Coordinates of C-alpha atoms in Angstrom, one line a residue:
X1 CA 117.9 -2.3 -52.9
X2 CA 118.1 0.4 -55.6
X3 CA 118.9 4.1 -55.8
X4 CA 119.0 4.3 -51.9
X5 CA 120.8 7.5 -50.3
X6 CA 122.8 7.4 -47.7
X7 CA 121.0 9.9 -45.1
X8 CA 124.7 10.8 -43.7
X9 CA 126.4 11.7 -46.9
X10 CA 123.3 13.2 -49.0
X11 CA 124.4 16.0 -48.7
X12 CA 127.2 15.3 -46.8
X13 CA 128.3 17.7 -43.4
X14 CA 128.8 21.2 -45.0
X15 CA 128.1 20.6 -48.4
X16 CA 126.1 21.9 -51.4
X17 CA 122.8 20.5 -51.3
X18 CA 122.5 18.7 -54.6
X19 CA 125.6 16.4 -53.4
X20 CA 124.9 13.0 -52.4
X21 CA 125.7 9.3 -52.6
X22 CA 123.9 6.7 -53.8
X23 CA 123.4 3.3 -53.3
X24 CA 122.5 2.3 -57.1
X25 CA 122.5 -1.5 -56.1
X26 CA 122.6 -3.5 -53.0
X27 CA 122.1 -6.9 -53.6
X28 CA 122.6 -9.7 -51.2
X29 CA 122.4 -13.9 -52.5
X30 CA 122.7 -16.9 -50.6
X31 CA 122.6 -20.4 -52.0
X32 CA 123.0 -23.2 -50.1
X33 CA 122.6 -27.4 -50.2
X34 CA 122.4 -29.3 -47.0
X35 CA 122.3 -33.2 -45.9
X36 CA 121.5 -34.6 -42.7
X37 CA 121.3 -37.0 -40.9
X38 CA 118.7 -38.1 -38.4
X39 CA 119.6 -42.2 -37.4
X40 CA 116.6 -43.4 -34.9
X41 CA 118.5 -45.5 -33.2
X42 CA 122.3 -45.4 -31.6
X43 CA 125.1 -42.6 -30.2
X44 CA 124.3 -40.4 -33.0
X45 CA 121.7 -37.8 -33.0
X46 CA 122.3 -36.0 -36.3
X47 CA 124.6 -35.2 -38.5
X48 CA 124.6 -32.4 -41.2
X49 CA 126.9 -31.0 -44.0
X50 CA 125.9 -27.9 -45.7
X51 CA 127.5 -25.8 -48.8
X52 CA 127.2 -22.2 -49.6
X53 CA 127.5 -19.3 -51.9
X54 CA 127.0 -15.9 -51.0
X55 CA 127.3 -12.8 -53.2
X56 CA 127.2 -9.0 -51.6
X57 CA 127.4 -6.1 -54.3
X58 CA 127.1 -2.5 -54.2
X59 CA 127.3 -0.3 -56.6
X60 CA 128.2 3.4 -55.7
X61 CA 127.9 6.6 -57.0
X62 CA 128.7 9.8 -55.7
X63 CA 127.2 13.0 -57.2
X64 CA 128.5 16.3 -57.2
X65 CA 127.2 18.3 -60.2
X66 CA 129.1 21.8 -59.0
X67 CA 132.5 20.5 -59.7
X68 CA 130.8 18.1 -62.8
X69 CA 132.4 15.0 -60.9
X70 CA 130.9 11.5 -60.0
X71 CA 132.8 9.4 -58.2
X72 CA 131.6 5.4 -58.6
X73 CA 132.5 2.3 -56.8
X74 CA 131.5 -1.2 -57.4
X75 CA 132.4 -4.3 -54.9
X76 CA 131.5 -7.5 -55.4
X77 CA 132.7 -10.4 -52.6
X78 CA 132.0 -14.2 -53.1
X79 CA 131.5 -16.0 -49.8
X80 CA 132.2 -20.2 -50.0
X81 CA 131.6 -22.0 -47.4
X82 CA 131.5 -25.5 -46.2
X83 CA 130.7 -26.8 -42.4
X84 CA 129.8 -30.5 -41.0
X85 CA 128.7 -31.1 -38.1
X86 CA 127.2 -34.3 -35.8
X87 CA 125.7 -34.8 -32.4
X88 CA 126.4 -37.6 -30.4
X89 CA 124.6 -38.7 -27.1
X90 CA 125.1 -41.1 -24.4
X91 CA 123.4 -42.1 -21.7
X92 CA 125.3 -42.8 -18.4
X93 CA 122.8 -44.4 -15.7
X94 CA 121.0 -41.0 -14.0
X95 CA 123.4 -39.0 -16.4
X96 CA 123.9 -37.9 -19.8
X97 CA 126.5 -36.6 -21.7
X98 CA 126.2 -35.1 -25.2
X99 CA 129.5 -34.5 -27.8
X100 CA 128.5 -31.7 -30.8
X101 CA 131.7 -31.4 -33.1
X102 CA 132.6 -30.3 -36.4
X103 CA 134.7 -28.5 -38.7
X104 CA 133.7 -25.3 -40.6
X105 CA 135.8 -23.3 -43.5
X106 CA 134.3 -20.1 -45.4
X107 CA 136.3 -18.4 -47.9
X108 CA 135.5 -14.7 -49.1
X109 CA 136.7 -13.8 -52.8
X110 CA 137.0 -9.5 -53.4
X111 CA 136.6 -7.5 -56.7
X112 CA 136.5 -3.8 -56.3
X113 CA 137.1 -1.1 -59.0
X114 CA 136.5 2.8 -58.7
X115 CA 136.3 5.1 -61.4
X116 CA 136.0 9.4 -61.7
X117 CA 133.8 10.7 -64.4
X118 CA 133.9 14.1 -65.4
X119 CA 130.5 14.8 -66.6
X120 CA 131.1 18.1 -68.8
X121 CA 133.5 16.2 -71.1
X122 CA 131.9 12.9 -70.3
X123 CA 135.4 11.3 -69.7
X124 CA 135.3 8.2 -67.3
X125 CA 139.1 8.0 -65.7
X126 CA 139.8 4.6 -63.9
X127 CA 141.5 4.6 -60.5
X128 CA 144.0 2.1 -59.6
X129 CA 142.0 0.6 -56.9
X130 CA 138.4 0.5 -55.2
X131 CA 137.2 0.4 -51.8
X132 CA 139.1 -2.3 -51.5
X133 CA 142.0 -4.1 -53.0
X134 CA 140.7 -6.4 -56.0
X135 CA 142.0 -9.7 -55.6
X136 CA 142.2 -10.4 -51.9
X137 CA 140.9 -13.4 -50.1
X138 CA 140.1 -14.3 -46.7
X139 CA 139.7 -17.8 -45.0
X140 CA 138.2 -18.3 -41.8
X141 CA 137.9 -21.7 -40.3
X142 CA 138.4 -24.6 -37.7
X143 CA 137.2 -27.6 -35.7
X144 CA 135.2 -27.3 -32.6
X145 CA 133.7 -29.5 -30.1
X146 CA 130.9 -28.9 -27.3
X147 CA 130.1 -30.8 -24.3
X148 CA 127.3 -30.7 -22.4
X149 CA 126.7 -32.9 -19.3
X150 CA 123.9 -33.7 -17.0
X151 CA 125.1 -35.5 -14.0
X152 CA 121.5 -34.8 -12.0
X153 CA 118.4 -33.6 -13.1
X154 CA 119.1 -30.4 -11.8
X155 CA 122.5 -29.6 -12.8
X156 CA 123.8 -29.3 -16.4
X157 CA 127.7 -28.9 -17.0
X158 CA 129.3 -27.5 -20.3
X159 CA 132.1 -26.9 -22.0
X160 CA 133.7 -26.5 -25.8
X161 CA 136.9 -25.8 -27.9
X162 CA 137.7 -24.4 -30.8
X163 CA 140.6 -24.5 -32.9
X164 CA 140.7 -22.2 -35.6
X165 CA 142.5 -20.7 -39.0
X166 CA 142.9 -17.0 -40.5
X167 CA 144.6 -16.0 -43.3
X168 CA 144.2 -12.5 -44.8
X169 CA 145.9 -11.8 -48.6
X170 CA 145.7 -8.6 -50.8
X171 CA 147.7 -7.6 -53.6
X172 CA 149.8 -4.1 -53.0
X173 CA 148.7 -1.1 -55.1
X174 CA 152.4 0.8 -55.5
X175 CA 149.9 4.0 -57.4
X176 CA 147.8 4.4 -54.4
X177 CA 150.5 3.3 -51.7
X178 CA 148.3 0.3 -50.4
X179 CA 150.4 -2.3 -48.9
X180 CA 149.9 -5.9 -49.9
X181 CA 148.6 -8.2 -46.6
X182 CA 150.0 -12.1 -46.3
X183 CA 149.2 -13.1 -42.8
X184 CA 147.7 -15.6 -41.0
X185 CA 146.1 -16.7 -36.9
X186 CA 145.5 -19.7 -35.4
X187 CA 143.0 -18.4 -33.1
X188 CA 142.0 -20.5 -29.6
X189 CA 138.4 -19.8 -28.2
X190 CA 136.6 -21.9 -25.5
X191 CA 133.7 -21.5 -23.0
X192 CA 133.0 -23.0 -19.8
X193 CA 129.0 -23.1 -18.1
X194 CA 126.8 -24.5 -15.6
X195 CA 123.2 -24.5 -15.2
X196 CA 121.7 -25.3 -11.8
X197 CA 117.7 -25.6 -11.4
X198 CA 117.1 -25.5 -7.3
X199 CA 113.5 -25.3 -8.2
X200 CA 111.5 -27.0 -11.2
X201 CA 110.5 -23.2 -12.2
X202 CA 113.5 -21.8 -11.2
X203 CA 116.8 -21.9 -12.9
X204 CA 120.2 -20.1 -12.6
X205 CA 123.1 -19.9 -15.1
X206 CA 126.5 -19.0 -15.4
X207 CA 129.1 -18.7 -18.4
X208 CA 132.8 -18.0 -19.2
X209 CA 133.8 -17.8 -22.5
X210 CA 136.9 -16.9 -24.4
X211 CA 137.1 -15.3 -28.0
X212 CA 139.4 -14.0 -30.6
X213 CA 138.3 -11.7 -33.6
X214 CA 141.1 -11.3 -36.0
X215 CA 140.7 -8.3 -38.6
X216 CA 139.0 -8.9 -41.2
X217 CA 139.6 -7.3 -45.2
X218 CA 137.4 -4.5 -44.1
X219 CA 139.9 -3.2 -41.4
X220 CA 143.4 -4.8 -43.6
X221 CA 142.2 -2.6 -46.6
X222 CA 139.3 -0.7 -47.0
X223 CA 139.2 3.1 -48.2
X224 CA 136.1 4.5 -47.5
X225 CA 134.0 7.4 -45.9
X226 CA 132.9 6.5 -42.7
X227 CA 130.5 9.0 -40.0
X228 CA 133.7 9.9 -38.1
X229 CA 135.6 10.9 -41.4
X230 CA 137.6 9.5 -44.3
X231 CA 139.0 5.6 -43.2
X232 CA 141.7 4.3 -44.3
X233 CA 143.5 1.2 -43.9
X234 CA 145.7 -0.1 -41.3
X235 CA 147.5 -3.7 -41.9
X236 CA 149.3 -3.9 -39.1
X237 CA 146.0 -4.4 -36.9
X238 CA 146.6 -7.2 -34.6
X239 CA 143.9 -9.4 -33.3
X240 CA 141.2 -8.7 -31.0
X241 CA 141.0 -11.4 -27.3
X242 CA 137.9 -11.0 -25.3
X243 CA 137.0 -12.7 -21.7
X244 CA 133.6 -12.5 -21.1
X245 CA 131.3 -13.4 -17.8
X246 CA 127.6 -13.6 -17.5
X247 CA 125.2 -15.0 -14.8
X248 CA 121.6 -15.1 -15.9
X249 CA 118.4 -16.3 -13.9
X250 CA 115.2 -18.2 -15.6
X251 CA 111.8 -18.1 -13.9
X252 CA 109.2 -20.1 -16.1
X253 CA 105.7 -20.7 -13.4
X254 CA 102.4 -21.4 -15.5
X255 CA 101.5 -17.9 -17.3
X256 CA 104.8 -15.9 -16.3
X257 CA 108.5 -16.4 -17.9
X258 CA 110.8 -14.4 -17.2
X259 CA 114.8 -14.1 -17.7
X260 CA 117.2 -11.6 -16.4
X261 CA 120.8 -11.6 -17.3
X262 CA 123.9 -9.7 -16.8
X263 CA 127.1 -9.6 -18.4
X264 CA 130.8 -7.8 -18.7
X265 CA 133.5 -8.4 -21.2
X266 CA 137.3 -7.5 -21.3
X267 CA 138.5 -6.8 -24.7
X268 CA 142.3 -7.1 -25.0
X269 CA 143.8 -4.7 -28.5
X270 CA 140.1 -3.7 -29.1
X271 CA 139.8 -2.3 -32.3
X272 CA 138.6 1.3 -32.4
X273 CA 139.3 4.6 -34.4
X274 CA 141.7 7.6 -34.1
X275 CA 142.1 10.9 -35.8
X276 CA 145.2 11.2 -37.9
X277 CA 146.9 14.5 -39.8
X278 CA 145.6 15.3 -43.3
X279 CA 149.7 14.6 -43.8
X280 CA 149.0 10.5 -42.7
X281 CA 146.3 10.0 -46.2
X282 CA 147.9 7.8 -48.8
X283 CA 148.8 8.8 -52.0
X284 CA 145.9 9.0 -54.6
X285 CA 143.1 9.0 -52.5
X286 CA 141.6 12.9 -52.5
X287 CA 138.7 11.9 -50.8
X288 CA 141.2 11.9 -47.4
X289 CA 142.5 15.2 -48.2
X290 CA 139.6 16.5 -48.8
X291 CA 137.6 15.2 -45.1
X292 CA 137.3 17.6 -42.4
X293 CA 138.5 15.0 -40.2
X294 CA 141.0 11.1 -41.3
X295 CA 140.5 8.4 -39.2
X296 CA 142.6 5.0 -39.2
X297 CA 141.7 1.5 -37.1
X298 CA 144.5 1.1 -34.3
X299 CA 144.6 -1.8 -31.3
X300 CA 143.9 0.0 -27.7
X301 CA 147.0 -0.4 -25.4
X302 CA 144.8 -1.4 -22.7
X303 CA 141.9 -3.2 -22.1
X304 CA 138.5 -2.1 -22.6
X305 CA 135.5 -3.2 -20.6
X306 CA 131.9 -3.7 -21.8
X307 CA 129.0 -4.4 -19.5
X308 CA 125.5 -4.6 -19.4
X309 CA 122.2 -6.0 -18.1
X310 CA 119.2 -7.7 -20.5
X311 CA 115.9 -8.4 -18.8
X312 CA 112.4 -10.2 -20.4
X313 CA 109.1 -11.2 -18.9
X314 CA 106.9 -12.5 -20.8
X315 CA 102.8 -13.1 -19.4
X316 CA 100.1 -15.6 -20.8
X317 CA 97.2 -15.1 -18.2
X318 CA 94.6 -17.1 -21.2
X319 CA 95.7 -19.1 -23.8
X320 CA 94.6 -16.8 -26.9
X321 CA 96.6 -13.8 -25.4
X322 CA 99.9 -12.8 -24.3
X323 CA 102.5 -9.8 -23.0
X324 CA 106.1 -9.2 -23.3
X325 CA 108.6 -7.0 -22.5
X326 CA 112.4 -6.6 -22.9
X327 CA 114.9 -4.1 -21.9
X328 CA 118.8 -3.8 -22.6
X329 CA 120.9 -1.6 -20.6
X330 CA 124.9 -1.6 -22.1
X331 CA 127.9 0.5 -20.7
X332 CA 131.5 0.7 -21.9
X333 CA 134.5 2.3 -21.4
X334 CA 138.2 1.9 -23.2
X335 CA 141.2 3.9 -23.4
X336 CA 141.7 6.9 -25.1
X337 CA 143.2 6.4 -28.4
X338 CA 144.0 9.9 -29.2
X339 CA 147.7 11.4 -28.0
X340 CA 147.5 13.7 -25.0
X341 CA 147.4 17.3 -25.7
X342 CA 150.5 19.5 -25.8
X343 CA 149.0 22.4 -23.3
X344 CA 148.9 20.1 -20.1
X345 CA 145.7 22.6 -19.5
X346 CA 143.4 21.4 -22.2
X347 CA 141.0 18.8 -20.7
X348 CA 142.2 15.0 -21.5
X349 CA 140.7 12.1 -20.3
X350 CA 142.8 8.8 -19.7
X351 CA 140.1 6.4 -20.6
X352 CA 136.6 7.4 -22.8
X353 CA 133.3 5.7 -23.6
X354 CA 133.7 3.2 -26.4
X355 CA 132.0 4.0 -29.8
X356 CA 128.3 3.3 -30.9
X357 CA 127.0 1.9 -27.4
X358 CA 123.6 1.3 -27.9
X359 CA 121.7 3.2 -25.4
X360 CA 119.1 1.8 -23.4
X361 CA 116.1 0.1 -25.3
X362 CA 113.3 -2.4 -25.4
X363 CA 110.6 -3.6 -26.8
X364 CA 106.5 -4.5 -25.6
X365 CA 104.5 -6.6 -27.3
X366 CA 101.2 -8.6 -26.9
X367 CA 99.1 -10.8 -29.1
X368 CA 95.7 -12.3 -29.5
X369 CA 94.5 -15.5 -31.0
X370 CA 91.5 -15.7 -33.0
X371 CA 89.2 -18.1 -34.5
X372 CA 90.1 -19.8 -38.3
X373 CA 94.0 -19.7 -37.5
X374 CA 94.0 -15.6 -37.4
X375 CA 96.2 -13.8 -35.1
X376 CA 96.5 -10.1 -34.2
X377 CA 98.9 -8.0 -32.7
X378 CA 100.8 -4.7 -31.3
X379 CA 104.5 -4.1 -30.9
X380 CA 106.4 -1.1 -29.5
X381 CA 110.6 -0.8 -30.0
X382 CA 112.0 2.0 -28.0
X383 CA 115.2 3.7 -27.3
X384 CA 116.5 6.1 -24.9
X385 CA 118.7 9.0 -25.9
X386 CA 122.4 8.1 -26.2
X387 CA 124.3 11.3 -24.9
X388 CA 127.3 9.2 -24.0
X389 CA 129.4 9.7 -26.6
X390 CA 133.2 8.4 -27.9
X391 CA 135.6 10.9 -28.9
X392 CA 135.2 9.3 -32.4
X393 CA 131.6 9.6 -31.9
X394 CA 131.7 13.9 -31.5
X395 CA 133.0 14.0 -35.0
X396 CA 130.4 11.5 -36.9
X397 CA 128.3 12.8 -38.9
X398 CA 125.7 10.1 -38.4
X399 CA 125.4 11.1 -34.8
X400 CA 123.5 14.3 -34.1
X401 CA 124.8 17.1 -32.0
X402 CA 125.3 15.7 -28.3
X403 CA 123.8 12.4 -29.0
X404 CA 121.1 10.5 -30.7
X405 CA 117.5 11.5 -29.5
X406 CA 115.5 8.8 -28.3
X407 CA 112.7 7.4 -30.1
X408 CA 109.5 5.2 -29.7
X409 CA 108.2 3.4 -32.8
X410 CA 104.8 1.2 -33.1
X411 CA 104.0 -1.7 -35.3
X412 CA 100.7 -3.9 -36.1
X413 CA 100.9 -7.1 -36.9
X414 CA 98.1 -9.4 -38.2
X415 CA 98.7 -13.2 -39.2
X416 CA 96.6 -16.5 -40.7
X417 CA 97.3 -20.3 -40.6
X418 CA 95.4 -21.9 -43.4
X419 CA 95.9 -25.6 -41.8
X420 CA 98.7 -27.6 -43.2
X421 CA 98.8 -25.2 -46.5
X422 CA 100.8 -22.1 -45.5
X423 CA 100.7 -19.1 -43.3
X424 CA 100.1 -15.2 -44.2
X425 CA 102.3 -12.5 -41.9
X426 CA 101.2 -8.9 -42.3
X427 CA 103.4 -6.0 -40.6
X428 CA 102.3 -2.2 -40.8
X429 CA 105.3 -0.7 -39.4
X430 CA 106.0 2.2 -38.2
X431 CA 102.3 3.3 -37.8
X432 CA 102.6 7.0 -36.5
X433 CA 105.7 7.5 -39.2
X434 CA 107.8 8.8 -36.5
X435 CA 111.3 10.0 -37.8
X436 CA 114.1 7.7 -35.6
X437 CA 117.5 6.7 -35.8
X438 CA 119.5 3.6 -34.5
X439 CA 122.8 5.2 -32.1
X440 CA 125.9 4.9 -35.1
X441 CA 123.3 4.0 -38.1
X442 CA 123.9 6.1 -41.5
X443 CA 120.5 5.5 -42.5
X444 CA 117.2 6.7 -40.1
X445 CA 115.0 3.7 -39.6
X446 CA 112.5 2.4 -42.0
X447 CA 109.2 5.0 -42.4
X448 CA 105.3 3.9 -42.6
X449 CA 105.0 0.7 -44.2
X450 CA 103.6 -2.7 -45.1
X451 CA 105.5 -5.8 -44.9
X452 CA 104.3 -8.9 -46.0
X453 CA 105.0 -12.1 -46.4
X454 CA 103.7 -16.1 -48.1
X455 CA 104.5 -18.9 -47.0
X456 CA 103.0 -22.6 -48.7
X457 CA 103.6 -26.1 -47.7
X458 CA 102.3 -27.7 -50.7
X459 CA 103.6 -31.2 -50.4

């Protein structure tokens, strides 16, 4: 992507007009070489190891033409990784039992310079750090292993472990009072299920699972302006535990599928944002001072809950055409980060909607088969307004005045199979070019266009 604005900060709340920042470059690479495994014979199902490289850059720049000032930013993180993996399968009379394990490592390399030119004496000043601190590293990895076991045709048990290692390091920046970060987790997750099927077209489900997020650079380090405000970094976040339940139900009878699901999660030190005093900004960072509001990333004291409900039926009453819909209904609700008001009568709320909830949303589709390997097709993504807002959510700029309107987009789609050659994918999207936004996005979704895309099988 080149010389994209950011809708949120061009211009940005309250501003001159001509302001605005720039994505000059945003480019994303992936590189990757995999073996595997597929023995025809004997426990083992597969096995696979698989190396990577990924690159993200950006390249900023920040116009401001009054005050003959453009701020720049250029990050650049290096992502290694390394997983293996194998499948193993036995069977035990009526039953069988299944073992995936592997290990996985990744590890994310940071360079990150800004700069201040003054554009009437064309004077380009260095600062003495970026978005983030230059020089950090991350490492995420562990071993894991998943059962799954089916003592009766109509009952499947399952089960998995992972053990798991964090470390976070980032050189201190004495100039612009960042901290150095040397820490490390070693994170436990798990997850327990069961699927029973009463009925050969009727299945029901039920999950448990345990997770761990630990903070990542982003939240140790990063400087940056975010909807809410200017962000700045905290590196005394702690790690995020989540429980989460969900019982689902799966209804598959000739032409109809359909799948309905519901789910809630406790988060234990969720993550969220609070406003601080312009007195709380760092040293050497005017961008802070400057913000109408300064937010930093603490841990909750409590827990905060997140629920919701997903639902899909999908229809096939001939084989060259079919219908689906989906819908997505989420709720949550955490405690109030922000310290109690002074004046015992200004309105306070113990515990607040959590931030950037999507609201609820679906999607219809259908689809018709046609002679020669063509295909046609219609799709409609929807949203409902999202009026339910966090208290960091009232102050971002990405999110309008008492919510984000809903919004209704429609696609066409057309497709061809040429046999065994390849295959030709056509989207016009957004036909009506109707202006929308995603709840907490700080771009509006993509206008009229044509996506397409080739793919050939030549050997």
């Amino acid at each position: 992507e080149l010389n994209a604005p950011r809708t949120d900060q061009c211009p940005p709340p309250s501003a001159r007009d001509d302001e605005c920042l720039f994505y000059l470059e945003q480019f994303r690479t992936l590189t990757y070489a995999a073996w595997e495994l597929r023995p025809e014979d004997g426990p083992v199902r597969w096995a696979r190891v698989t190396a990577s490289w990924q690159n993200q850059h950006e390249l900023r720049s920040g116009n401001r033409p009054a005050s003959y000032v453009v701020n720049t930013g250029e990050d650049d993180v290096d992502t290694l990784g390394l997983t293996a993996a194998t499948r193993f399968q036995w069977s035990l009379d009526e039953s069988t039992l299944a073992l995936t394990t592997g290990i996985d490592g990744y590890l994310d390399l940071v360079r990150s310079a800004s700069a201040i030119r003054f554009t009437d004496i064309d004077v380009t000043v260095p600062r003495s750090r970026g978005q983030y601190l230059g020089g950090s590293r991350y490492f995420t990895g562990g071993v894991f292993a998943d059962l799954a076991l089916r003592p009766a045709p109509e009952w499947v048990l399952r089960g998995g472990a992972r053990l798991g290692w964090v470390e976070a390091h980032a050189p201190g920046d004495p100039d612009s009072g960042s901290r150095p970060v040397d820490t490390r987790w070693h994170p436990t997750a798990g997850h327990l299920g069961a699927e029973w099927q009463p009925h050969p077209a009727w299945t029901l489900l039920a999950d448990v699972d345990l997770s761990f997020r630990a903070p990542n650079l982003d939240d140790l380090t990063s400087r940056q302006q975010t909807g809410p405000g200017f962000q700045f970094e905290n590196p005394d976040l702690r790690p995020e535990r989540a429980l989460g339940a969900e019982l689902g139900t799966r209804l598959r009878t000739g032409p109809v599928s359909a799948e309905l699901w519901v789910f809630q999660t406790w988060i234990d030190s969720a993550i969220g944002k609070v406003t601080v005093p312009a007195t709380e900004c760092p040293p050497e960072t005017p961008q802070c001072l400057a913000s109408w509001n300064r937010v930093q990333l603490v841990n909750a004291p409590d827990v905060s809950v997140l629920r919701g409900l997903e639902a899909m039926i999908r229809v096939r009453p001939v084989s060259w055409w079919w219908l689906r819909a989906t819908t997505t209904w989420t709720w949550g609700e955490g405690p109030n980060l922000a310290d109690p008001p002074i004046d015992p009568t200004v309105p306070y709320a113990e515990r607040v909607p959590l931030s950037r909830v999507p609201p609820l949303n679906g999607t219809v589709e259908t689809e018709w088969s046609l002679p020669l390997g063509l295909r046609v097709g219609a799709a409609l993504r929807w949203a409902a307004a999202q009026t339910r807002l966090a208290v960091a959510d009232q102050s971002d700029a990405r999110i309008p005045l008492g919510g984000t309107p809903g919004y209704a987009v429609v696609d066409l789609r057309a497709g061809w199979v040429f046999g065994q050659v390849g295959s030709l994918a056509l989207v016009l999207e957004n036909l009506l070019d109707m202006p929308y936004r995603a709840h907490g996005s700080s771009v509006n979704g993509a206008a009229r266009g044509l996506i397409a895309s080739l793919t050939l099988h030549p050997f």
